[in-house]
CSV table of C-alpha atoms and ligand atoms in Angstrom, one decimal:
chain,number,residue,atom,x,y,z
C,1,UNK,CA,29.8,3.1,40.2
C,2,UNK,CA,28.3,5.5,37.6
C,3,UNK,CA,26.7,3.7,34.7
C,4,UNK,CA,28.6,3.8,31.4
C,5,UNK,CA,26.6,6.2,29.3
C,6,UNK,CA,28.7,5.5,26.2
C,7,UNK,CA,27.1,2.1,25.8
C,8,UNK,CA,23.4,1.1,25.7
C,9,UNK,CA,22.5,-2.2,27.2
C,10,UNK,CA,18.8,-2.8,26.3
C,11,UNK,CA,17.1,-5.8,27.9
C,12,UNK,CA,14.5,-8.2,26.5
C,13,UNK,CA,11.6,-7.5,28.8
C,14,UNK,CA,10.1,-11.0,28.3
C,15,UNK,CA,13.2,-12.7,29.8
C,16,UNK,CA,15.1,-10.0,31.6
C,17,UNK,CA,18.2,-11.0,29.6
C,18,UNK,CA,20.3,-8.2,28.2
C,19,UNK,CA,20.7,-7.8,24.5
C,20,UNK,CA,24.2,-7.2,23.2
C,21,UNK,CA,25.5,-3.8,24.1
C,22,UNK,CA,25.3,-1.0,21.6
C,23,UNK,CA,27.7,1.9,21.5
C,24,UNK,CA,26.0,5.3,21.9
C,25,UNK,CA,26.6,8.0,19.3
C,26,UNK,CA,29.3,10.3,20.5
C,27,UNK,CA,29.1,14.1,20.6
C,28,UNK,CA,31.1,14.1,17.3
C,29,UNK,CA,28.7,11.6,15.7
C,30,UNK,CA,25.8,13.9,16.7
C,31,UNK,CA,27.6,16.9,15.3
C,32,UNK,CA,28.3,15.0,12.0
C,33,UNK,CA,24.7,13.9,11.7
C,34,UNK,CA,23.4,17.5,12.2
C,35,UNK,CA,26.1,18.8,9.7
C,36,UNK,CA,25.1,16.2,7.1
C,37,UNK,CA,21.4,17.2,7.6
C,38,UNK,CA,22.3,20.9,7.3
C,39,UNK,CA,24.2,20.3,4.0
C,40,UNK,CA,21.4,18.2,2.6
C,41,UNK,CA,18.6,20.7,3.6
C,42,UNK,CA,18.6,23.3,0.7
C,43,UNK,CA,18.3,20.7,-2.1
C,44,UNK,CA,15.7,18.7,-0.1
C,45,UNK,CA,13.7,21.9,0.5
C,46,UNK,CA,13.9,22.9,-3.2
C,47,UNK,CA,12.7,19.5,-4.4
C,48,UNK,CA,9.0,20.2,-3.6
C,49,UNK,CA,6.5,18.0,-1.9
C,50,UNK,CA,5.7,15.7,-4.9
C,51,UNK,CA,9.4,14.8,-5.5
C,52,UNK,CA,10.0,14.3,-1.9
C,53,UNK,CA,7.0,12.1,-1.5
C,54,UNK,CA,8.1,9.9,-4.5
C,55,UNK,CA,11.4,9.2,-2.7
C,56,UNK,CA,9.9,8.7,0.7
C,57,UNK,CA,7.3,6.3,-0.8
C,58,UNK,CA,10.2,4.0,-2.0
C,59,UNK,CA,11.5,3.9,1.5
C,60,UNK,CA,8.1,3.1,3.0
C,61,UNK,CA,7.7,0.4,0.4
C,62,UNK,CA,11.1,-1.1,1.4
C,63,UNK,CA,9.9,-1.2,5.0
C,64,UNK,CA,7.0,-3.3,3.8
C,65,UNK,CA,9.2,-5.9,2.2
C,66,UNK,CA,8.0,-9.1,4.1
C,67,UNK,CA,11.4,-9.9,5.6
C,68,UNK,CA,12.1,-6.3,6.6
C,69,UNK,CA,8.6,-5.9,8.1
C,70,UNK,CA,8.9,-9.2,10.0
C,71,UNK,CA,12.4,-8.3,11.3
C,72,UNK,CA,11.2,-4.9,12.5
C,73,UNK,CA,8.2,-6.4,14.3
C,74,UNK,CA,10.4,-9.0,16.0
C,75,UNK,CA,12.8,-6.2,17.0
C,76,UNK,CA,9.9,-4.2,18.6
C,77,UNK,CA,8.8,-7.3,20.6
C,78,UNK,CA,12.3,-8.2,21.7
C,79,UNK,CA,13.1,-4.6,22.8
C,80,UNK,CA,9.8,-3.5,24.5
C,81,UNK,CA,7.7,-6.6,24.9
C,82,UNK,CA,4.7,-5.9,22.7
C,83,UNK,CA,3.0,-9.1,21.5
C,84,UNK,CA,4.4,-10.0,18.1
C,85,UNK,CA,1.0,-9.8,16.3
C,86,UNK,CA,0.6,-6.2,17.6
C,87,UNK,CA,4.1,-5.4,16.6
C,88,UNK,CA,3.3,-6.5,13.1
C,89,UNK,CA,0.2,-4.3,13.2
C,90,UNK,CA,2.3,-1.4,14.3
C,91,UNK,CA,4.7,-1.7,11.3
C,92,UNK,CA,1.7,-1.9,9.0
C,93,UNK,CA,0.1,1.2,10.5
C,94,UNK,CA,3.3,3.1,10.2
C,95,UNK,CA,3.4,2.3,6.4
C,96,UNK,CA,-0.3,3.1,6.0
C,97,UNK,CA,0.3,6.6,7.3
C,98,UNK,CA,2.4,7.6,4.3
C,99,UNK,CA,-0.4,8.2,1.7
C,100,UNK,CA,-2.7,10.4,3.8
C,101,UNK,CA,0.3,12.4,5.2
C,102,UNK,CA,1.6,13.0,1.6
C,103,UNK,CA,-1.8,14.3,0.7
C,104,UNK,CA,-2.0,16.6,3.7
C,105,UNK,CA,1.6,17.9,3.2
C,106,UNK,CA,0.7,18.8,-0.4
C,107,UNK,CA,-2.3,20.7,0.8
C,108,UNK,CA,-0.3,22.4,3.6
C,109,UNK,CA,2.5,23.4,1.2
C,110,UNK,CA,0.1,24.8,-1.5
C,111,UNK,CA,0.5,28.7,-1.5
C,112,UNK,CA,-2.6,30.8,-0.8
C,113,UNK,CA,-3.1,34.3,-2.2
C,114,UNK,CA,-4.9,37.3,-0.6
C,115,UNK,CA,-5.6,40.6,-2.3
C,116,UNK,CA,-6.5,43.9,-0.7
C,117,UNK,CA,-6.2,47.5,-1.9
C,118,UNK,CA,-4.0,46.8,-4.8
C,119,UNK,CA,-1.6,44.5,-2.8
C,120,UNK,CA,-1.3,40.8,-3.5
C,121,UNK,CA,0.1,38.7,-0.7
C,122,UNK,CA,1.2,35.1,-1.3
C,123,UNK,CA,1.5,32.9,1.8
C,124,UNK,CA,3.7,29.9,1.4
C,125,UNK,CA,4.8,27.5,4.1
C,126,UNK,CA,8.6,27.0,3.8
C,127,UNK,CA,10.7,24.2,5.2
C,128,UNK,CA,12.4,25.2,8.5
C,129,UNK,CA,15.7,23.4,7.8
C,130,UNK,CA,16.9,20.6,10.1
C,131,UNK,CA,14.4,18.8,12.4
C,132,UNK,CA,15.3,16.6,15.3
C,133,UNK,CA,12.8,13.8,15.9
C,134,UNK,CA,13.1,12.3,19.3
C,135,UNK,CA,11.0,9.3,20.1
C,136,UNK,CA,9.6,7.1,22.9
C,137,UNK,CA,9.6,3.3,23.3
C,138,UNK,CA,5.9,2.4,23.6
C,139,UNK,CA,5.3,2.6,19.8
C,140,UNK,CA,8.9,2.7,18.7
C,141,UNK,CA,8.1,2.7,14.9
C,142,UNK,CA,4.6,4.2,14.5
C,143,UNK,CA,5.1,7.2,16.8
C,144,UNK,CA,8.4,8.6,15.5
C,145,UNK,CA,7.3,7.6,12.0
C,146,UNK,CA,4.5,10.2,12.2
C,147,UNK,CA,7.0,12.9,13.0
C,148,UNK,CA,9.7,11.7,10.6
C,149,UNK,CA,7.2,11.7,7.7
C,150,UNK,CA,5.7,15.1,8.6
C,151,UNK,CA,9.2,16.6,8.9
C,152,UNK,CA,10.5,15.1,5.6
C,153,UNK,CA,7.4,15.8,3.5
C,154,UNK,CA,7.4,19.4,4.6
C,155,UNK,CA,10.9,19.7,3.3
C,156,UNK,CA,13.1,19.4,6.4
C,157,UNK,CA,16.0,17.1,6.8
C,158,UNK,CA,15.9,14.9,9.9
C,159,UNK,CA,18.2,13.7,12.6
C,160,UNK,CA,16.3,10.9,14.5
C,161,UNK,CA,17.0,9.6,17.9
C,162,UNK,CA,15.0,6.6,19.0
C,163,UNK,CA,14.5,5.8,22.7
C,164,UNK,CA,17.4,4.1,24.5
C,165,UNK,CA,14.9,1.3,25.3
C,166,UNK,CA,14.4,0.5,21.6
C,167,UNK,CA,17.6,1.6,19.8
C,168,UNK,CA,17.9,-1.3,17.3
C,169,UNK,CA,14.3,-0.9,16.3
C,170,UNK,CA,14.9,2.7,15.6
C,171,UNK,CA,18.1,2.0,13.7
C,172,UNK,CA,16.4,-0.6,11.5
C,173,UNK,CA,13.5,1.6,10.7
C,174,UNK,CA,15.5,4.7,9.9
C,175,UNK,CA,18.3,3.1,8.1
C,176,UNK,CA,15.9,1.3,5.7
C,177,UNK,CA,13.9,4.5,5.1
C,178,UNK,CA,17.1,6.5,4.6
C,179,UNK,CA,18.4,4.2,1.9
C,180,UNK,CA,15.7,5.6,-0.4
C,181,UNK,CA,16.6,9.2,0.3
C,182,UNK,CA,19.5,11.5,-0.8
C,183,UNK,CA,22.5,11.4,1.5
C,184,UNK,CA,22.1,13.3,4.8
C,185,UNK,CA,18.3,13.7,4.5
C,186,UNK,CA,17.6,11.2,7.3
C,187,UNK,CA,20.2,10.3,9.9
C,188,UNK,CA,19.9,8.3,13.0
C,189,UNK,CA,21.8,8.6,16.3
C,190,UNK,CA,21.4,6.4,19.3
C,191,UNK,CA,21.7,7.0,23.0
C,192,UNK,CA,19.8,8.3,26.0
C,193,UNK,CA,18.7,11.7,27.1
C,194,UNK,CA,22.2,13.2,26.9
C,195,UNK,CA,22.4,12.3,23.2
C,196,UNK,CA,19.0,13.9,22.6
C,197,UNK,CA,20.2,17.0,24.5
C,198,UNK,CA,23.4,17.1,22.3
C,199,UNK,CA,21.3,17.3,19.1
C,200,UNK,CA,19.7,20.4,20.5
C,201,UNK,CA,23.0,21.9,21.5
C,202,UNK,CA,24.3,21.4,17.9
C,203,UNK,CA,21.5,23.7,16.6
C,204,UNK,CA,18.5,22.4,14.9
C,205,UNK,CA,15.5,24.4,13.5
C,206,UNK,CA,12.6,22.1,14.9
C,207,UNK,CA,12.3,19.5,17.6
C,208,UNK,CA,9.5,17.1,17.0
C,209,UNK,CA,9.2,15.1,20.2
C,210,UNK,CA,7.1,12.4,21.7
C,211,UNK,CA,7.7,11.5,25.3
C,212,UNK,CA,7.1,12.5,28.9
C,213,UNK,CA,6.1,15.9,30.1
C,214,UNK,CA,9.3,16.1,32.1
C,215,UNK,CA,11.5,15.6,29.0
C,216,UNK,CA,9.3,18.0,27.0
C,217,UNK,CA,10.0,20.7,29.6
C,218,UNK,CA,13.7,20.0,29.4
C,219,UNK,CA,13.5,20.3,25.6
C,220,UNK,CA,11.5,23.5,25.9
C,221,UNK,CA,14.1,25.1,28.2
C,222,UNK,CA,17.0,24.1,25.8
C,223,UNK,CA,15.0,25.4,22.8
C,224,UNK,CA,14.8,28.8,24.4
C,225,UNK,CA,18.4,29.6,23.5
C,226,UNK,CA,17.6,29.6,19.8
C,227,UNK,CA,13.9,29.9,19.8
C,228,UNK,CA,13.8,26.5,18.2
C,229,UNK,CA,10.4,25.6,16.9
C,230,UNK,CA,8.7,22.8,18.8
C,231,UNK,CA,6.1,20.1,18.3
C,232,UNK,CA,5.7,18.2,21.6
C,233,UNK,CA,3.4,15.2,22.0
C,234,UNK,CA,3.5,14.4,25.8
C,235,UNK,CA,1.9,12.2,28.4
C,236,UNK,CA,-1.7,11.7,29.3
C,237,UNK,CA,-4.0,10.6,32.2
C,238,UNK,CA,-7.1,10.0,30.1
C,239,UNK,CA,-10.4,9.9,31.9
C,240,UNK,CA,-13.3,7.7,30.8
C,241,UNK,CA,-16.6,9.2,32.1
C,242,UNK,CA,-19.5,6.7,32.4
C,243,UNK,CA,-23.0,8.1,32.8
C,244,UNK,CA,-26.2,6.4,33.8
C,245,UNK,CA,-27.8,4.9,30.8
C,246,UNK,CA,-24.5,4.0,29.2
C,247,UNK,CA,-24.1,0.7,27.4
C,248,UNK,CA,-22.0,-0.8,30.2
C,249,UNK,CA,-20.8,-3.8,28.2
C,250,UNK,CA,-19.3,-1.5,25.6
C,251,UNK,CA,-18.0,1.0,28.1
C,252,UNK,CA,-16.2,-1.8,30.1
C,253,UNK,CA,-14.9,-3.5,26.9
C,254,UNK,CA,-13.5,-0.1,25.8
C,255,UNK,CA,-11.9,0.6,29.2
C,256,UNK,CA,-10.3,-2.9,29.1
C,257,UNK,CA,-9.0,-2.6,25.6
C,258,UNK,CA,-7.8,1.0,25.9
C,259,UNK,CA,-6.6,0.7,29.6
C,260,UNK,CA,-4.8,-2.6,29.3
C,261,UNK,CA,-3.8,-2.8,25.6
C,262,UNK,CA,0.0,-2.6,25.1
C,263,UNK,CA,0.1,-3.3,28.9
C,264,UNK,CA,-1.3,0.2,29.4
C,265,UNK,CA,1.8,1.8,27.9
C,266,UNK,CA,-0.2,4.1,25.6
C,267,UNK,CA,-0.3,7.9,25.8
C,268,UNK,CA,-4.1,7.8,25.3
C,269,UNK,CA,-4.7,4.8,27.6
C,270,UNK,CA,-7.8,5.0,29.7
C,271,UNK,CA,-6.2,5.4,33.2
C,272,UNK,CA,-9.1,6.8,35.2
C,273,UNK,CA,-12.7,5.6,35.0
C,274,UNK,CA,-15.0,8.2,36.5
C,275,UNK,CA,-18.3,6.5,36.9
C,276,UNK,CA,-21.7,7.6,38.2
C,277,UNK,CA,-22.6,5.8,41.4
C,278,UNK,CA,-25.8,4.4,39.9
C,279,UNK,CA,-23.8,2.2,37.5
C,280,UNK,CA,-20.4,2.0,39.3
C,281,UNK,CA,-20.7,-1.5,40.6
C,282,UNK,CA,-22.0,-2.9,37.4
C,283,UNK,CA,-19.3,-1.2,35.4
C,284,UNK,CA,-16.5,-2.3,37.7
C,285,UNK,CA,-17.7,-5.9,37.7
C,286,UNK,CA,-17.6,-6.0,33.9
C,287,UNK,CA,-14.2,-4.3,33.9
C,288,UNK,CA,-12.8,-6.8,36.4
C,289,UNK,CA,-14.1,-9.7,34.3
C,290,UNK,CA,-12.5,-8.3,31.2
C,291,UNK,CA,-9.2,-7.8,33.1
C,292,UNK,CA,-9.2,-11.4,34.4
C,293,UNK,CA,-9.9,-12.8,30.9
C,294,UNK,CA,-6.7,-11.3,29.4
C,295,UNK,CA,-3.8,-13.6,28.9
C,296,UNK,CA,-0.5,-12.1,30.0
C,297,UNK,CA,2.6,-13.9,28.9
C,298,UNK,CA,5.3,-14.6,26.3
C,299,UNK,CA,4.9,-11.9,23.7
C,300,UNK,CA,6.1,-14.3,21.0
C,301,UNK,CA,3.1,-16.7,21.6
C,302,UNK,CA,0.2,-16.2,19.3
C,303,UNK,CA,-2.5,-16.3,22.0
C,304,UNK,CA,-0.9,-13.7,24.3
C,305,UNK,CA,-3.0,-10.5,24.8
C,306,UNK,CA,-0.5,-8.6,26.9
C,307,UNK,CA,3.3,-8.9,27.1
C,308,UNK,CA,5.5,-7.7,29.9
C,309,UNK,CA,6.1,-4.0,30.8
C,310,UNK,CA,8.9,-2.6,28.7
C,311,UNK,CA,11.5,-2.1,31.5
C,312,UNK,CA,12.1,-3.0,35.1
C,313,UNK,CA,12.0,0.7,35.9
C,314,UNK,CA,8.5,1.0,34.4
C,315,UNK,CA,7.2,-2.0,36.3
C,316,UNK,CA,8.7,-0.6,39.5
C,317,UNK,CA,7.1,2.8,38.9
C,318,UNK,CA,3.6,1.2,38.3
C,319,UNK,CA,3.9,-1.0,41.3
C,320,UNK,CA,5.1,1.9,43.6
C,321,UNK,CA,2.0,3.9,42.5
C,322,UNK,CA,-0.3,1.0,43.2
C,323,UNK,CA,1.2,0.2,46.6
C,324,UNK,CA,1.0,3.8,47.7
C,325,UNK,CA,-2.7,4.0,46.6
C,326,UNK,CA,-3.5,0.7,48.4
C,327,UNK,CA,-1.7,1.9,51.5
C,328,UNK,CA,-3.8,5.1,51.4
C,329,UNK,CA,-7.1,3.1,51.1
C,330,UNK,CA,-7.6,2.1,47.5
C,331,UNK,CA,-9.0,-1.4,46.9
C,332,UNK,CA,-7.5,-3.8,44.5
C,333,UNK,CA,-10.4,-5.5,42.7
C,334,UNK,CA,-8.1,-7.9,40.9
C,335,UNK,CA,-4.8,-9.5,42.2
C,336,UNK,CA,-1.8,-7.2,42.4
C,337,UNK,CA,0.6,-9.6,40.7
C,338,UNK,CA,4.1,-9.1,39.1
C,339,UNK,CA,6.3,-12.0,38.1
C,340,UNK,CA,9.5,-12.8,36.2
C,341,UNK,CA,11.8,-13.6,34.6
C,342,UNK,CA,11.0,-10.5,32.7
C,343,UNK,CA,8.8,-7.6,33.8
C,344,UNK,CA,5.2,-9.1,33.8
C,345,UNK,CA,2.3,-7.6,35.6
C,346,UNK,CA,-1.4,-8.7,35.6
C,347,UNK,CA,-4.0,-6.1,34.6
C,348,UNK,CA,-5.3,-4.4,37.6
C,349,UNK,CA,-8.5,-2.6,38.6
C,350,UNK,CA,-8.4,-0.3,41.6
C,351,UNK,CA,-11.4,1.3,43.1
C,352,UNK,CA,-12.0,3.5,46.2
C,353,UNK,CA,-9.3,5.8,44.9
C,354,UNK,CA,-9.2,9.5,45.9
C,355,UNK,CA,-8.4,12.5,43.6
C,356,UNK,CA,-5.4,13.4,45.8
C,357,UNK,CA,-3.7,10.0,45.2
C,358,UNK,CA,-0.6,9.9,43.0
C,359,UNK,CA,-2.2,7.2,40.9
C,360,UNK,CA,-5.0,9.6,40.0
C,361,UNK,CA,-2.8,12.6,39.5
C,362,UNK,CA,0.2,11.2,37.7
C,363,UNK,CA,0.6,9.1,34.5
C,364,UNK,CA,0.8,5.4,35.3
C,365,UNK,CA,1.7,4.0,31.9
C,366,UNK,CA,0.9,0.5,33.0
C,367,UNK,CA,-2.0,-2.0,33.0
C,368,UNK,CA,-4.0,-0.3,35.7
C,369,UNK,CA,-7.4,1.3,35.5
C,370,UNK,CA,-8.7,3.2,38.6
C,371,UNK,CA,-12.4,3.6,39.2
C,372,UNK,CA,-13.7,6.7,40.9
C,373,UNK,CA,-17.4,7.0,41.8
C,374,UNK,CA,-19.2,10.3,41.4
C,375,UNK,CA,-22.7,11.6,42.2
C,376,UNK,CA,-23.3,13.7,39.1
C,377,UNK,CA,-22.1,14.6,35.6
C,378,UNK,CA,-20.9,17.9,37.1
C,379,UNK,CA,-18.7,16.1,39.6
C,380,UNK,CA,-17.4,13.7,36.8
C,381,UNK,CA,-16.4,16.8,34.7
C,382,UNK,CA,-14.7,18.5,37.7
C,383,UNK,CA,-12.7,15.3,38.5
C,384,UNK,CA,-11.8,14.6,34.9
C,385,UNK,CA,-10.4,18.1,34.5
C,386,UNK,CA,-8.6,18.2,37.8
C,387,UNK,CA,-5.2,17.2,36.5
C,388,UNK,CA,-2.4,18.9,34.5
C,389,UNK,CA,-2.9,16.5,31.7
C,390,UNK,CA,-5.3,17.0,28.8
C,391,UNK,CA,-4.5,14.5,26.0
C,392,UNK,CA,-7.5,12.3,25.4
C,393,UNK,CA,-10.9,11.6,27.1
C,394,UNK,CA,-14.0,9.6,26.4
C,395,UNK,CA,-17.6,9.7,27.6
C,396,UNK,CA,-20.1,6.8,27.5
C,397,UNK,CA,-23.8,7.6,28.1
C,398,UNK,CA,-27.0,8.6,26.3
C,399,UNK,CA,-25.8,10.5,23.2
C,400,UNK,CA,-27.0,14.0,24.1
C,401,UNK,CA,-25.8,13.8,27.7
C,402,UNK,CA,-22.5,12.3,26.7
C,403,UNK,CA,-22.0,15.1,24.1
C,404,UNK,CA,-22.8,17.7,26.7
C,405,UNK,CA,-20.2,16.3,29.0
C,406,UNK,CA,-17.6,15.9,26.2
C,407,UNK,CA,-17.9,19.7,25.4
C,408,UNK,CA,-16.8,20.4,29.0
C,409,UNK,CA,-13.7,18.2,29.1
C,410,UNK,CA,-10.3,19.8,28.9
C,411,UNK,CA,-8.7,17.4,26.6
C,412,UNK,CA,-7.4,17.7,23.0
C,413,UNK,CA,-9.2,14.6,21.7
C,414,UNK,CA,-12.5,13.4,23.0
C,415,UNK,CA,-14.5,10.3,22.0
C,416,UNK,CA,-18.3,10.0,22.6
C,417,UNK,CA,-19.4,6.4,23.1
C,418,UNK,CA,-16.1,5.3,21.5
C,419,UNK,CA,-12.4,6.2,21.7
C,420,UNK,CA,-10.9,9.4,20.4
C,421,UNK,CA,-9.9,9.3,16.8
C,422,UNK,CA,-7.5,11.3,14.6
C,423,UNK,CA,-9.2,10.0,11.5
C,424,UNK,CA,-10.2,12.1,8.5
C,425,UNK,CA,-7.3,14.4,8.9
C,426,UNK,CA,-8.0,15.6,12.4
C,427,UNK,CA,-5.0,16.7,14.5
C,428,UNK,CA,-3.4,14.6,17.2
C,429,UNK,CA,-3.4,17.2,19.9
C,430,UNK,CA,-3.0,17.6,23.6
C,431,UNK,CA,-4.4,20.3,25.8
C,432,UNK,CA,-2.8,21.7,29.0
C,433,UNK,CA,0.5,20.0,29.7
C,434,UNK,CA,-0.1,17.0,27.3
C,435,UNK,CA,1.2,18.8,24.3
C,436,UNK,CA,2.6,21.9,22.7
C,437,UNK,CA,2.0,22.3,19.0
C,438,UNK,CA,0.5,19.3,17.2
C,439,UNK,CA,0.9,17.0,14.3
C,440,UNK,CA,-1.3,15.4,11.7
C,441,UNK,CA,-4.1,17.2,9.8
C,442,UNK,CA,-3.2,19.9,7.2
C,443,UNK,CA,-2.8,22.5,10.1
C,444,UNK,CA,-0.5,20.0,11.9
C,445,UNK,CA,1.6,19.7,8.8
C,446,UNK,CA,2.1,23.5,8.7
C,447,UNK,CA,3.8,23.3,12.1
C,448,UNK,CA,6.6,21.5,10.4
C,449,UNK,CA,7.3,24.6,8.3
C,450,UNK,CA,7.2,28.4,8.6
C,451,UNK,CA,4.7,30.6,6.7
C,452,UNK,CA,6.4,33.3,4.6
C,453,UNK,CA,4.4,36.1,3.0
C,454,UNK,CA,5.4,37.8,-0.2
C,455,UNK,CA,3.6,41.0,-1.0
C,456,UNK,CA,3.6,42.9,-4.3
C,457,UNK,CA,1.6,45.7,-5.9
C,458,UNK,CA,-1.0,44.6,-8.5
C,459,UNK,CA,-3.1,46.7,-10.8
C,460,UNK,CA,-6.6,47.0,-9.4
C,461,UNK,CA,-9.2,45.3,-11.5
V,1,NAD,P1,10.9,10.0,27.9
V,1,NAD,O1,10.4,11.5,28.0
V,1,NAD,O2,11.6,9.4,29.0
V,1,NAD,O3,11.9,9.9,26.7
V,1,NAD,C1,11.5,10.2,25.3
V,1,NAD,C2,12.8,10.5,24.5
V,1,NAD,O4,13.4,11.7,25.0
V,1,NAD,C3,13.8,9.4,24.6
V,1,NAD,O5,14.3,9.2,23.3
V,1,NAD,C4,14.9,10.0,25.5
V,1,NAD,O6,16.1,9.5,25.3
V,1,NAD,C5,14.8,11.4,25.1
V,1,NAD,N1,15.3,12.4,26.1
V,1,NAD,C6,15.4,12.3,27.4
V,1,NAD,N2,15.9,13.4,28.0
V,1,NAD,C7,16.1,14.3,26.9
V,1,NAD,C8,16.6,15.6,26.9
V,1,NAD,N3,17.0,16.3,27.9
V,1,NAD,N4,16.8,16.2,25.6
V,1,NAD,C9,16.4,15.5,24.5
V,1,NAD,N5,15.9,14.2,24.5
V,1,NAD,C10,15.8,13.6,25.7
V,1,NAD,O7,9.6,9.2,27.5
V,1,NAD,P2,9.4,7.6,27.3
V,1,NAD,O8,9.5,7.0,28.6
V,1,NAD,O9,10.4,7.1,26.2
V,1,NAD,O10,8.0,7.5,26.7
V,1,NAD,C11,6.8,7.5,27.4
V,1,NAD,C12,6.1,8.8,27.5
V,1,NAD,O11,5.8,9.2,26.2
V,1,NAD,C13,4.8,8.8,28.2
V,1,NAD,O12,4.7,10.0,29.0
V,1,NAD,C14,3.8,8.8,27.1
V,1,NAD,O13,2.6,9.3,27.5
V,1,NAD,C15,4.5,9.7,26.1
V,1,NAD,N6,3.9,9.5,24.8
V,1,NAD,C16,3.1,10.5,24.2
V,1,NAD,C17,2.5,10.3,23.0
V,1,NAD,C18,1.6,11.3,22.4
V,1,NAD,O14,1.2,11.2,21.2
V,1,NAD,N7,1.2,12.4,23.1
V,1,NAD,C19,2.7,9.1,22.3
V,1,NAD,C20,3.5,8.1,22.8
V,1,NAD,C21,4.1,8.3,24.1
């Protein structure tokens, strides 16, 4: 029997029990949302950044109402299994993004003027029109919120489609924000990939997308028909390089936090530790101890570190990669353990992995860190770069040596003796197949608009 794609049946990953079914948006619903966004676009574009920011800020404040914020956090937990305390943190982070984004949008929208030979040229970044924001499930509020805020602040109206794994979270977030905005400025449609594809078929001017490389490629193909502008934030396979002389306690603590946090379902999770042989055993032992200390369980319990994986399919994907690697000679340094009800998996450290293995080449998106042993910094760099991914990376070691390695890594965001950071207005950016276009930072904001130049003759001074 083919599944009914007109209805979503999300599942609570902590129990495996289905939530009540939710009707998908029909093709007519999608068309109506795009049409509403199209009608609302000219006035929203004319409003200017300040006026838009004032309205958006009201919506963001509404999301911070204690009851709303708590309901949103509970929804995140019940749809994708993140521990409740982390879900609360996610909602708070989403709200905190507003002020810096508004500041950067104002800077990005400010016209610049160039003069040469009696000609004055003004460059002004104009809104594109209607933006589709299509989101993933791993940070179902914080991640789409980045793209929704950027699109809106830069003067576009938005049709948002949350992941089919987290539809009620997406609806709750967008409906509350939309209440503060003029009609049609922010609409939400729900459904799976076919609903996302339908938004593109209806003709939008920008697709701001976070998700897998495979879907990013499908969007890029669909966008070719109209040369639709794209900002694509895609998957990662982040390496952590550990050099001799590194603070191994810190390196292992970082690998555990960034490899197992959110049950590894983080685009910039540490998935591969590439460790110099002189420190490999000591690093691995620390990482194993950290993995074994994590409490996996009910995400609604206060002392839970890691909840379940978000879906049965995700658990099966992770387990299949692990089993194939073990069959090909990798060693499980902690127990390979999955249990139910729900989609639980214990954090796992695998060593003796080879570069050719699927678990080294393809995104895992689960609580697994592989440890590869290398003989030199050169070999570490070569291995780190030998994938199609290039999102984040980190290097732990003596400062100068770590910095030298960092300069050679093919990743958009690199951390030296720490994780990567998009602080202080830096872009959130992927290299190679991990991204196309980018968001955040003043430059990132400009990608949510189109520069237009206006030239006129001026009297020479
Ligand atoms: P996914 O690609 O399966 O789905 C993402 C969204 O795309 C969903 O809303 C889905 O319904 C929609 N979609 C699917 N097919 C479509 C199509 N043909 N046209 C339009 N929309 C379509 O990704 P996911 O499993 O939800 O999320 C996990 C992935 O997201 C991982 O690869 C992860 O690394 C990545 N991610 C990246 C970042 C980043 O900042 N780079 C952040 C978070 C997650």
